Amino acid sequence: MAASVIRKIGVLTGGGDCPGLNPVIRAVVRKALQEGIEVTGIRNGWKGLLEKDTLLLDLNSVSGILPKGGTILGTSRTNPTQDPKQLARLKDHFAQLGLDALIVIGGEDTLGVATRLVKEGFPIVGVPKTIDNDLSETDYTFGFDTAVNIATESIDRLHTTAESHHRIMVVEVMGRHAGWIAVHAGIAGGADFILVPELPINIDEVCAAIRKRHDRGKTFSIIVVAEGAEFAKGQTVLRDKKLDSFGHVRLGGIGDALGEIIEQRTQFETRVTVLGHVQRGGSPTAFDRVLGTRFGVKAVELALAGQWGKMVS
Ligand code: F6P
């Protein structure tokens, strides 16, 4: 596609937040301003475009946000493609705001909406985002490194209390469809067993590994489990049955289920820790700040080159 004249760029963050979003926003704003482009921040993902809830982003708005977790723009899991009226409103607002380009920072759902709009001719560039690190065409997404570091530190801390009390510690980490956080934090933290959504849990194997450790004199073990891990295919443990607007269920509970079975079968006292949203909060690591910054700069370059429908990676 030919390069176009860009005077005004919009930027939004959608889906679950993740450390590194602010570095992307900051880089988008700084690069755009350098190129003489005005930047409109859209609050709370697609919801903000539906409500025309925007703010002007200048150098002052992004000053000091590099080390901050979360997103200064706010986020939501809003799917405007389900209702034709909402979709029409979204398109109207795009035009009314005078946007020559939109940079959409999001995961599979938010970028799915972006793809739909690109097919209808909207000038959109994507930036991939998830702590789960499971987006296709990417090696690393920002937020993942921070989450792995938080989970690793937690496993280190659990080691000392597990050893003192001679307990089995089950640590449930995030990872809806993919076990990247579990595998990286588990290896870095020296876990004795790691369970991921990609493979069914073999409880006999887990218990045998724990017994083997005890037989050689160890009185504690650490088991890391991703929230999406299943005992059998399709049997995901759910917190409740509510669906979000993209049809996703709320995961959570596999750690408790696992802990109960392990204690029953091995007769070793077991405790469960669910790390949850702690993994998504707080300051991004240096790696995530650099990756986010690079993505932000590149996204503006893609817009300047008229590369609509592309995602930086
Ligand atoms: O997709 C990122 C993620 O953190 C998943 O690991 C997790 O299942 C989900 O988001 C949690 O979403 P929410 O913030 O809506 O509870």
PDB file of N, CA and C in Angstrom, residues 154-227:
ATOM      1  N   SER A 154       8.665 -15.428  43.096  1.00  0.00           N
ATOM      2  CA  SER A 154       7.692 -16.062  44.002  1.00  0.00           C
ATOM      3  C   SER A 154       8.078 -17.513  44.277  1.00  0.00           C
ATOM      4  N   ILE A 155       8.538 -18.209  43.247  1.00  0.00           N
ATOM      5  CA  ILE A 155       8.938 -19.617  43.441  1.00  0.00           C
ATOM      6  C   ILE A 155      10.148 -19.687  44.397  1.00  0.00           C
ATOM      7  N   ASP A 156      11.083 -18.746  44.218  1.00  0.00           N
ATOM      8  CA  ASP A 156      12.245 -18.697  45.131  1.00  0.00           C
ATOM      9  C   ASP A 156      11.776 -18.527  46.574  1.00  0.00           C
ATOM     10  N   ARG A 157      10.815 -17.628  46.763  1.00  0.00           N
ATOM     11  CA  ARG A 157      10.317 -17.369  48.123  1.00  0.00           C
ATOM     12  C   ARG A 157       9.585 -18.596  48.673  1.00  0.00           C
ATOM     13  N   LEU A 158       8.831 -19.263  47.803  1.00  0.00           N
ATOM     14  CA  LEU A 158       8.091 -20.441  48.259  1.00  0.00           C
ATOM     15  C   LEU A 158       9.031 -21.585  48.638  1.00  0.00           C
ATOM     16  N   HIS A 159      10.191 -21.640  47.992  1.00  0.00           N
ATOM     17  CA  HIS A 159      11.177 -22.672  48.310  1.00  0.00           C
ATOM     18  C   HIS A 159      11.540 -22.662  49.800  1.00  0.00           C
ATOM     19  N   THR A 160      11.808 -21.457  50.330  1.00  0.00           N
ATOM     20  CA  THR A 160      12.304 -21.417  51.713  1.00  0.00           C
ATOM     21  C   THR A 160      11.229 -21.823  52.712  1.00  0.00           C
ATOM     22  N   THR A 161      10.003 -21.406  52.445  1.00  0.00           N
ATOM     23  CA  THR A 161       8.938 -21.792  53.397  1.00  0.00           C
ATOM     24  C   THR A 161       8.576 -23.277  53.211  1.00  0.00           C
ATOM     25  N   ALA A 162       8.627 -23.746  51.952  1.00  0.00           N
ATOM     26  CA  ALA A 162       8.353 -25.174  51.703  1.00  0.00           C
ATOM     27  C   ALA A 162       9.376 -26.046  52.428  1.00  0.00           C
ATOM     28  N   GLU A 163      10.628 -25.641  52.357  1.00  0.00           N
ATOM     29  CA  GLU A 163      11.716 -26.428  52.966  1.00  0.00           C
ATOM     30  C   GLU A 163      11.579 -26.426  54.495  1.00  0.00           C
ATOM     31  N   SER A 164      11.257 -25.251  55.055  1.00  0.00           N
ATOM     32  CA  SER A 164      11.149 -25.159  56.520  1.00  0.00           C
ATOM     33  C   SER A 164      10.015 -26.035  57.049  1.00  0.00           C
ATOM     34  N   HIS A 165       8.898 -26.078  56.304  1.00  0.00           N
ATOM     35  CA  HIS A 165       7.716 -26.809  56.786  1.00  0.00           C
ATOM     36  C   HIS A 165       7.598 -28.219  56.205  1.00  0.00           C
ATOM     37  N   HIS A 166       8.541 -28.598  55.344  1.00  0.00           N
ATOM     38  CA  HIS A 166       8.513 -29.928  54.710  1.00  0.00           C
ATOM     39  C   HIS A 166       7.194 -30.143  53.978  1.00  0.00           C
ATOM     40  N   ARG A 167       6.869 -29.182  53.112  1.00  0.00           N
ATOM     41  CA  ARG A 167       5.583 -29.221  52.408  1.00  0.00           C
ATOM     42  C   ARG A 167       5.755 -29.317  50.897  1.00  0.00           C
ATOM     43  N   ILE A 168       4.671 -29.697  50.261  1.00  0.00           N
ATOM     44  CA  ILE A 168       4.587 -29.586  48.803  1.00  0.00           C
ATOM     45  C   ILE A 168       3.932 -28.236  48.529  1.00  0.00           C
ATOM     46  N   MET A 169       4.519 -27.465  47.637  1.00  0.00           N
ATOM     47  CA  MET A 169       3.929 -26.187  47.258  1.00  0.00           C
ATOM     48  C   MET A 169       3.476 -26.262  45.803  1.00  0.00           C
ATOM     49  N   VAL A 170       2.205 -25.994  45.575  1.00  0.00           N
ATOM     50  CA  VAL A 170       1.702 -25.921  44.205  1.00  0.00           C
ATOM     51  C   VAL A 170       1.558 -24.436  43.877  1.00  0.00           C
ATOM     52  N   VAL A 171       2.169 -23.994  42.776  1.00  0.00           N
ATOM     53  CA  VAL A 171       2.098 -22.580  42.389  1.00  0.00           C
ATOM     54  C   VAL A 171       1.336 -22.483  41.077  1.00  0.00           C
ATOM     55  N   GLU A 172       0.190 -21.806  41.104  1.00  0.00           N
ATOM     56  CA  GLU A 172      -0.595 -21.629  39.865  1.00  0.00           C
ATOM     57  C   GLU A 172      -0.221 -20.297  39.224  1.00  0.00           C
ATOM     58  N   VAL A 173       0.222 -20.365  37.988  1.00  0.00           N
ATOM     59  CA  VAL A 173       0.608 -19.146  37.261  1.00  0.00           C
ATOM     60  C   VAL A 173      -0.370 -18.919  36.100  1.00  0.00           C
ATOM     61  N   MET A 174      -0.301 -17.740  35.478  1.00  0.00           N
ATOM     62  CA  MET A 174      -1.197 -17.463  34.349  1.00  0.00           C
ATOM     63  C   MET A 174      -0.741 -18.225  33.104  1.00  0.00           C
ATOM     64  N   GLY A 175      -1.594 -18.265  32.123  1.00  0.00           N
ATOM     65  CA  GLY A 175      -1.318 -19.021  30.903  1.00  0.00           C
ATOM     66  C   GLY A 175      -2.580 -19.758  30.513  1.00  0.00           C
ATOM     67  N   ARG A 176      -3.395 -19.062  29.724  1.00  0.00           N
ATOM     68  CA  ARG A 176      -4.711 -19.582  29.356  1.00  0.00           C
ATOM     69  C   ARG A 176      -4.614 -20.780  28.414  1.00  0.00           C
ATOM     70  N   HIS A 177      -3.866 -20.581  27.311  1.00  0.00           N
ATOM     71  CA  HIS A 177      -3.738 -21.668  26.331  1.00  0.00           C
ATOM     72  C   HIS A 177      -2.308 -22.188  26.244  1.00  0.00           C
ATOM     73  N   ALA A 178      -1.378 -21.448  26.832  1.00  0.00           N
ATOM     74  CA  ALA A 178       0.035 -21.783  26.630  1.00  0.00           C
ATOM     75  C   ALA A 178       0.791 -21.751  27.949  1.00  0.00           C
ATOM     76  N   GLY A 179       1.785 -22.638  28.041  1.00  0.00           N
ATOM     77  CA  GLY A 179       2.512 -22.778  29.299  1.00  0.00           C
ATOM     78  C   GLY A 179       3.835 -22.038  29.356  1.00  0.00           C
ATOM     79  N   TRP A 180       3.972 -20.969  28.567  1.00  0.00           N
ATOM     80  CA  TRP A 180       5.277 -20.272  28.529  1.00  0.00           C
ATOM     81  C   TRP A 180       5.706 -19.747  29.893  1.00  0.00           C
ATOM     82  N   ILE A 181       4.787 -19.097  30.608  1.00  0.00           N
ATOM     83  CA  ILE A 181       5.170 -18.527  31.913  1.00  0.00           C
ATOM     84  C   ILE A 181       5.544 -19.673  32.859  1.00  0.00           C
ATOM     85  N   ALA A 182       4.725 -20.739  32.856  1.00  0.00           N
ATOM     86  CA  ALA A 182       4.986 -21.879  33.746  1.00  0.00           C
ATOM     87  C   ALA A 182       6.354 -22.490  33.440  1.00  0.00           C
ATOM     88  N   VAL A 183       6.638 -22.682  32.157  1.00  0.00           N
ATOM     89  CA  VAL A 183       7.896 -23.340  31.776  1.00  0.00           C
ATOM     90  C   VAL A 183       9.101 -22.462  32.117  1.00  0.00           C
ATOM     91  N   HIS A 184       9.049 -21.193  31.731  1.00  0.00           N
ATOM     92  CA  HIS A 184      10.208 -20.322  31.987  1.00  0.00           C
ATOM     93  C   HIS A 184      10.420 -20.087  33.481  1.00  0.00           C
ATOM     94  N   ALA A 185       9.344 -19.751  34.190  1.00  0.00           N
ATOM     95  CA  ALA A 185       9.493 -19.487  35.632  1.00  0.00           C
ATOM     96  C   ALA A 185       9.823 -20.797  36.352  1.00  0.00           C
ATOM     97  N   GLY A 186       9.234 -21.895  35.895  1.00  0.00           N
ATOM     98  CA  GLY A 186       9.495 -23.193  36.523  1.00  0.00           C
ATOM     99  C   GLY A 186      10.950 -23.608  36.381  1.00  0.00           C
ATOM    100  N   ILE A 187      11.494 -23.419  35.193  1.00  0.00           N
ATOM    101  CA  ILE A 187      12.911 -23.779  34.985  1.00  0.00           C
ATOM    102  C   ILE A 187      13.801 -22.820  35.785  1.00  0.00           C
ATOM    103  N   ALA A 188      13.506 -21.518  35.668  1.00  0.00           N
ATOM    104  CA  ALA A 188      14.347 -20.523  36.358  1.00  0.00           C
ATOM    105  C   ALA A 188      14.269 -20.697  37.876  1.00  0.00           C
ATOM    106  N   GLY A 189      13.112 -21.132  38.366  1.00  0.00           N
ATOM    107  CA  GLY A 189      12.937 -21.272  39.811  1.00  0.00           C
ATOM    108  C   GLY A 189      13.259 -22.678  40.306  1.00  0.00           C
ATOM    109  N   GLY A 190      13.670 -23.571  39.405  1.00  0.00           N
ATOM    110  CA  GLY A 190      14.039 -24.928  39.820  1.00  0.00           C
ATOM    111  C   GLY A 190      12.857 -25.743  40.320  1.00  0.00           C
ATOM    112  N   ALA A 191      11.711 -25.624  39.650  1.00  0.00           N
ATOM    113  CA  ALA A 191      10.537 -26.407  40.066  1.00  0.00           C
ATOM    114  C   ALA A 191      10.785 -27.893  39.840  1.00  0.00           C
ATOM    115  N   ASP A 192      10.120 -28.720  40.625  1.00  0.00           N
ATOM    116  CA  ASP A 192      10.309 -30.168  40.485  1.00  0.00           C
ATOM    117  C   ASP A 192       9.394 -30.770  39.437  1.00  0.00           C
ATOM    118  N   PHE A 193       8.292 -30.084  39.144  1.00  0.00           N
ATOM    119  CA  PHE A 193       7.395 -30.550  38.085  1.00  0.00           C
ATOM    120  C   PHE A 193       6.678 -29.326  37.518  1.00  0.00           C
ATOM    121  N   ILE A 194       6.517 -29.293  36.190  1.00  0.00           N
ATOM    122  CA  ILE A 194       5.838 -28.159  35.545  1.00  0.00           C
ATOM    123  C   ILE A 194       4.686 -28.707  34.715  1.00  0.00           C
ATOM    124  N   LEU A 195       3.497 -28.134  34.906  1.00  0.00           N
ATOM    125  CA  LEU A 195       2.319 -28.627  34.177  1.00  0.00           C
ATOM    126  C   LEU A 195       1.756 -27.514  33.304  1.00  0.00           C
ATOM    127  N   VAL A 196       1.515 -27.828  32.040  1.00  0.00           N
ATOM    128  CA  VAL A 196       1.126 -26.804  31.054  1.00  0.00           C
ATOM    129  C   VAL A 196      -0.163 -27.208  30.331  1.00  0.00           C
ATOM    130  N   PRO A 197      -0.837 -26.234  29.720  1.00  0.00           N
ATOM    131  CA  PRO A 197      -2.103 -26.551  29.031  1.00  0.00           C
ATOM    132  C   PRO A 197      -1.905 -27.447  27.807  1.00  0.00           C
ATOM    133  N   GLU A 198      -0.696 -27.464  27.269  1.00  0.00           N
ATOM    134  CA  GLU A 198      -0.447 -28.201  26.019  1.00  0.00           C
ATOM    135  C   GLU A 198      -0.471 -29.716  26.210  1.00  0.00           C
ATOM    136  N   LEU A 199      -0.243 -30.185  27.451  1.00  0.00           N
ATOM    137  CA  LEU A 199      -0.207 -31.629  27.716  1.00  0.00           C
ATOM    138  C   LEU A 199      -1.120 -31.963  28.890  1.00  0.00           C
ATOM    139  N   PRO A 200      -1.895 -33.063  28.798  1.00  0.00           N
ATOM    140  CA  PRO A 200      -2.757 -33.409  29.943  1.00  0.00           C
ATOM    141  C   PRO A 200      -1.915 -33.741  31.174  1.00  0.00           C
ATOM    142  N   ILE A 201      -2.459 -33.426  32.345  1.00  0.00           N
ATOM    143  CA  ILE A 201      -1.733 -33.696  33.598  1.00  0.00           C
ATOM    144  C   ILE A 201      -1.723 -35.202  33.857  1.00  0.00           C
ATOM    145  N   ASN A 202      -0.535 -35.754  34.065  1.00  0.00           N
ATOM    146  CA  ASN A 202      -0.434 -37.163  34.441  1.00  0.00           C
ATOM    147  C   ASN A 202      -0.154 -37.188  35.946  1.00  0.00           C
ATOM    148  N   ILE A 203      -1.226 -37.330  36.723  1.00  0.00           N
ATOM    149  CA  ILE A 203      -1.105 -37.192  38.178  1.00  0.00           C
ATOM    150  C   ILE A 203      -0.222 -38.302  38.781  1.00  0.00           C
ATOM    151  N   ASP A 204      -0.241 -39.490  38.152  1.00  0.00           N
ATOM    152  CA  ASP A 204       0.614 -40.588  38.659  1.00  0.00           C
ATOM    153  C   ASP A 204       2.082 -40.185  38.568  1.00  0.00           C
ATOM    154  N   GLU A 205       2.417 -39.572  37.426  1.00  0.00           N
ATOM    155  CA  GLU A 205       3.805 -39.146  37.206  1.00  0.00           C
ATOM    156  C   GLU A 205       4.213 -38.065  38.220  1.00  0.00           C
ATOM    157  N   VAL A 206       3.301 -37.123  38.458  1.00  0.00           N
ATOM    158  CA  VAL A 206       3.598 -36.032  39.401  1.00  0.00           C
ATOM    159  C   VAL A 206       3.862 -36.615  40.788  1.00  0.00           C
ATOM    160  N   CYS A 207       2.961 -37.484  41.241  1.00  0.00           N
ATOM    161  CA  CYS A 207       3.104 -38.056  42.589  1.00  0.00           C
ATOM    162  C   CYS A 207       4.351 -38.935  42.695  1.00  0.00           C
ATOM    163  N   ALA A 208       4.650 -39.662  41.617  1.00  0.00           N
ATOM    164  CA  ALA A 208       5.847 -40.529  41.625  1.00  0.00           C
ATOM    165  C   ALA A 208       7.102 -39.670  41.753  1.00  0.00           C
ATOM    166  N   ALA A 209       7.118 -38.521  41.068  1.00  0.00           N
ATOM    167  CA  ALA A 209       8.294 -37.641  41.127  1.00  0.00           C
ATOM    168  C   ALA A 209       8.472 -37.095  42.548  1.00  0.00           C
ATOM    169  N   ILE A 210       7.358 -36.767  43.185  1.00  0.00           N
ATOM    170  CA  ILE A 210       7.431 -36.241  44.557  1.00  0.00           C
ATOM    171  C   ILE A 210       7.961 -37.328  45.507  1.00  0.00           C
ATOM    172  N   ARG A 211       7.416 -38.538  45.358  1.00  0.00           N
ATOM    173  CA  ARG A 211       7.859 -39.650  46.229  1.00  0.00           C
ATOM    174  C   ARG A 211       9.343 -39.932  46.045  1.00  0.00           C
ATOM    175  N   LYS A 212       9.777 -39.875  44.766  1.00  0.00           N
ATOM    176  CA  LYS A 212      11.181 -40.155  44.450  1.00  0.00           C
ATOM    177  C   LYS A 212      12.091 -39.145  45.175  1.00  0.00           C
ATOM    178  N   ARG A 213      11.670 -37.867  45.154  1.00  0.00           N
ATOM    179  CA  ARG A 213      12.458 -36.839  45.847  1.00  0.00           C
ATOM    180  C   ARG A 213      12.527 -37.140  47.346  1.00  0.00           C
ATOM    181  N   HIS A 214      11.389 -37.519  47.897  1.00  0.00           N
ATOM    182  CA  HIS A 214      11.370 -37.814  49.336  1.00  0.00           C
ATOM    183  C   HIS A 214      12.241 -39.028  49.650  1.00  0.00           C
ATOM    184  N   ASP A 215      12.232 -40.012  48.742  1.00  0.00           N
ATOM    185  CA  ASP A 215      13.049 -41.206  48.958  1.00  0.00           C
ATOM    186  C   ASP A 215      14.538 -40.872  49.024  1.00  0.00           C
ATOM    187  N   ARG A 216      14.916 -39.793  48.315  1.00  0.00           N
ATOM    188  CA  ARG A 216      16.342 -39.446  48.379  1.00  0.00           C
ATOM    189  C   ARG A 216      16.618 -38.343  49.417  1.00  0.00           C
ATOM    190  N   GLY A 217      15.685 -38.199  50.330  1.00  0.00           N
ATOM    191  CA  GLY A 217      15.936 -37.347  51.491  1.00  0.00           C
ATOM    192  C   GLY A 217      15.362 -35.945  51.434  1.00  0.00           C
ATOM    193  N   LYS A 218      14.772 -35.552  50.304  1.00  0.00           N
ATOM    194  CA  LYS A 218      14.184 -34.208  50.207  1.00  0.00           C
ATOM    195  C   LYS A 218      12.816 -34.220  50.870  1.00  0.00           C
ATOM    196  N   THR A 219      12.514 -33.200  51.648  1.00  0.00           N
ATOM    197  CA  THR A 219      11.215 -33.222  52.342  1.00  0.00           C
ATOM    198  C   THR A 219      10.258 -32.162  51.810  1.00  0.00           C
ATOM    199  N   PHE A 220      10.606 -31.580  50.688  1.00  0.00           N
ATOM    200  CA  PHE A 220       9.683 -30.593  50.093  1.00  0.00           C
ATOM    201  C   PHE A 220       9.778 -30.676  48.572  1.00  0.00           C
ATOM    202  N   SER A 221       8.728 -30.194  47.898  1.00  0.00           N
ATOM    203  CA  SER A 221       8.740 -30.137  46.428  1.00  0.00           C
ATOM    204  C   SER A 221       7.946 -28.931  45.962  1.00  0.00           C
ATOM    205  N   ILE A 222       8.304 -28.429  44.778  1.00  0.00           N
ATOM    206  CA  ILE A 222       7.591 -27.294  44.190  1.00  0.00           C
ATOM    207  C   ILE A 222       6.999 -27.735  42.849  1.00  0.00           C
ATOM    208  N   ILE A 223       5.688 -27.577  42.705  1.00  0.00           N
ATOM    209  CA  ILE A 223       5.015 -27.930  41.451  1.00  0.00           C
ATOM    210  C   ILE A 223       4.449 -26.642  40.852  1.00  0.00           C
ATOM    211  N   VAL A 224       4.808 -26.340  39.604  1.00  0.00           N
ATOM    212  CA  VAL A 224       4.258 -25.146  38.941  1.00  0.00           C
ATOM    213  C   VAL A 224       3.192 -25.601  37.946  1.00  0.00           C
ATOM    214  N   VAL A 225       2.018 -24.957  37.999  1.00  0.00           N
ATOM    215  CA  VAL A 225       0.950 -25.341  37.067  1.00  0.00           C
ATOM    216  C   VAL A 225       0.383 -24.088  36.396  1.00  0.00           C
ATOM    217  N   ALA A 226       0.225 -24.152  35.091  1.00  0.00           N
ATOM    218  CA  ALA A 226      -0.408 -23.041  34.370  1.00  0.00           C
ATOM    219  C   ALA A 226      -1.917 -23.140  34.582  1.00  0.00           C
ATOM    220  N   GLU A 227      -2.573 -21.989  34.696  1.00  0.00           N
ATOM    221  CA  GLU A 227      -4.019 -21.974  35.010  1.00  0.00           C
ATOM    222  C   GLU A 227      -4.861 -22.758  34.002  1.00  0.00           C
TER     223      GLU A 227
END
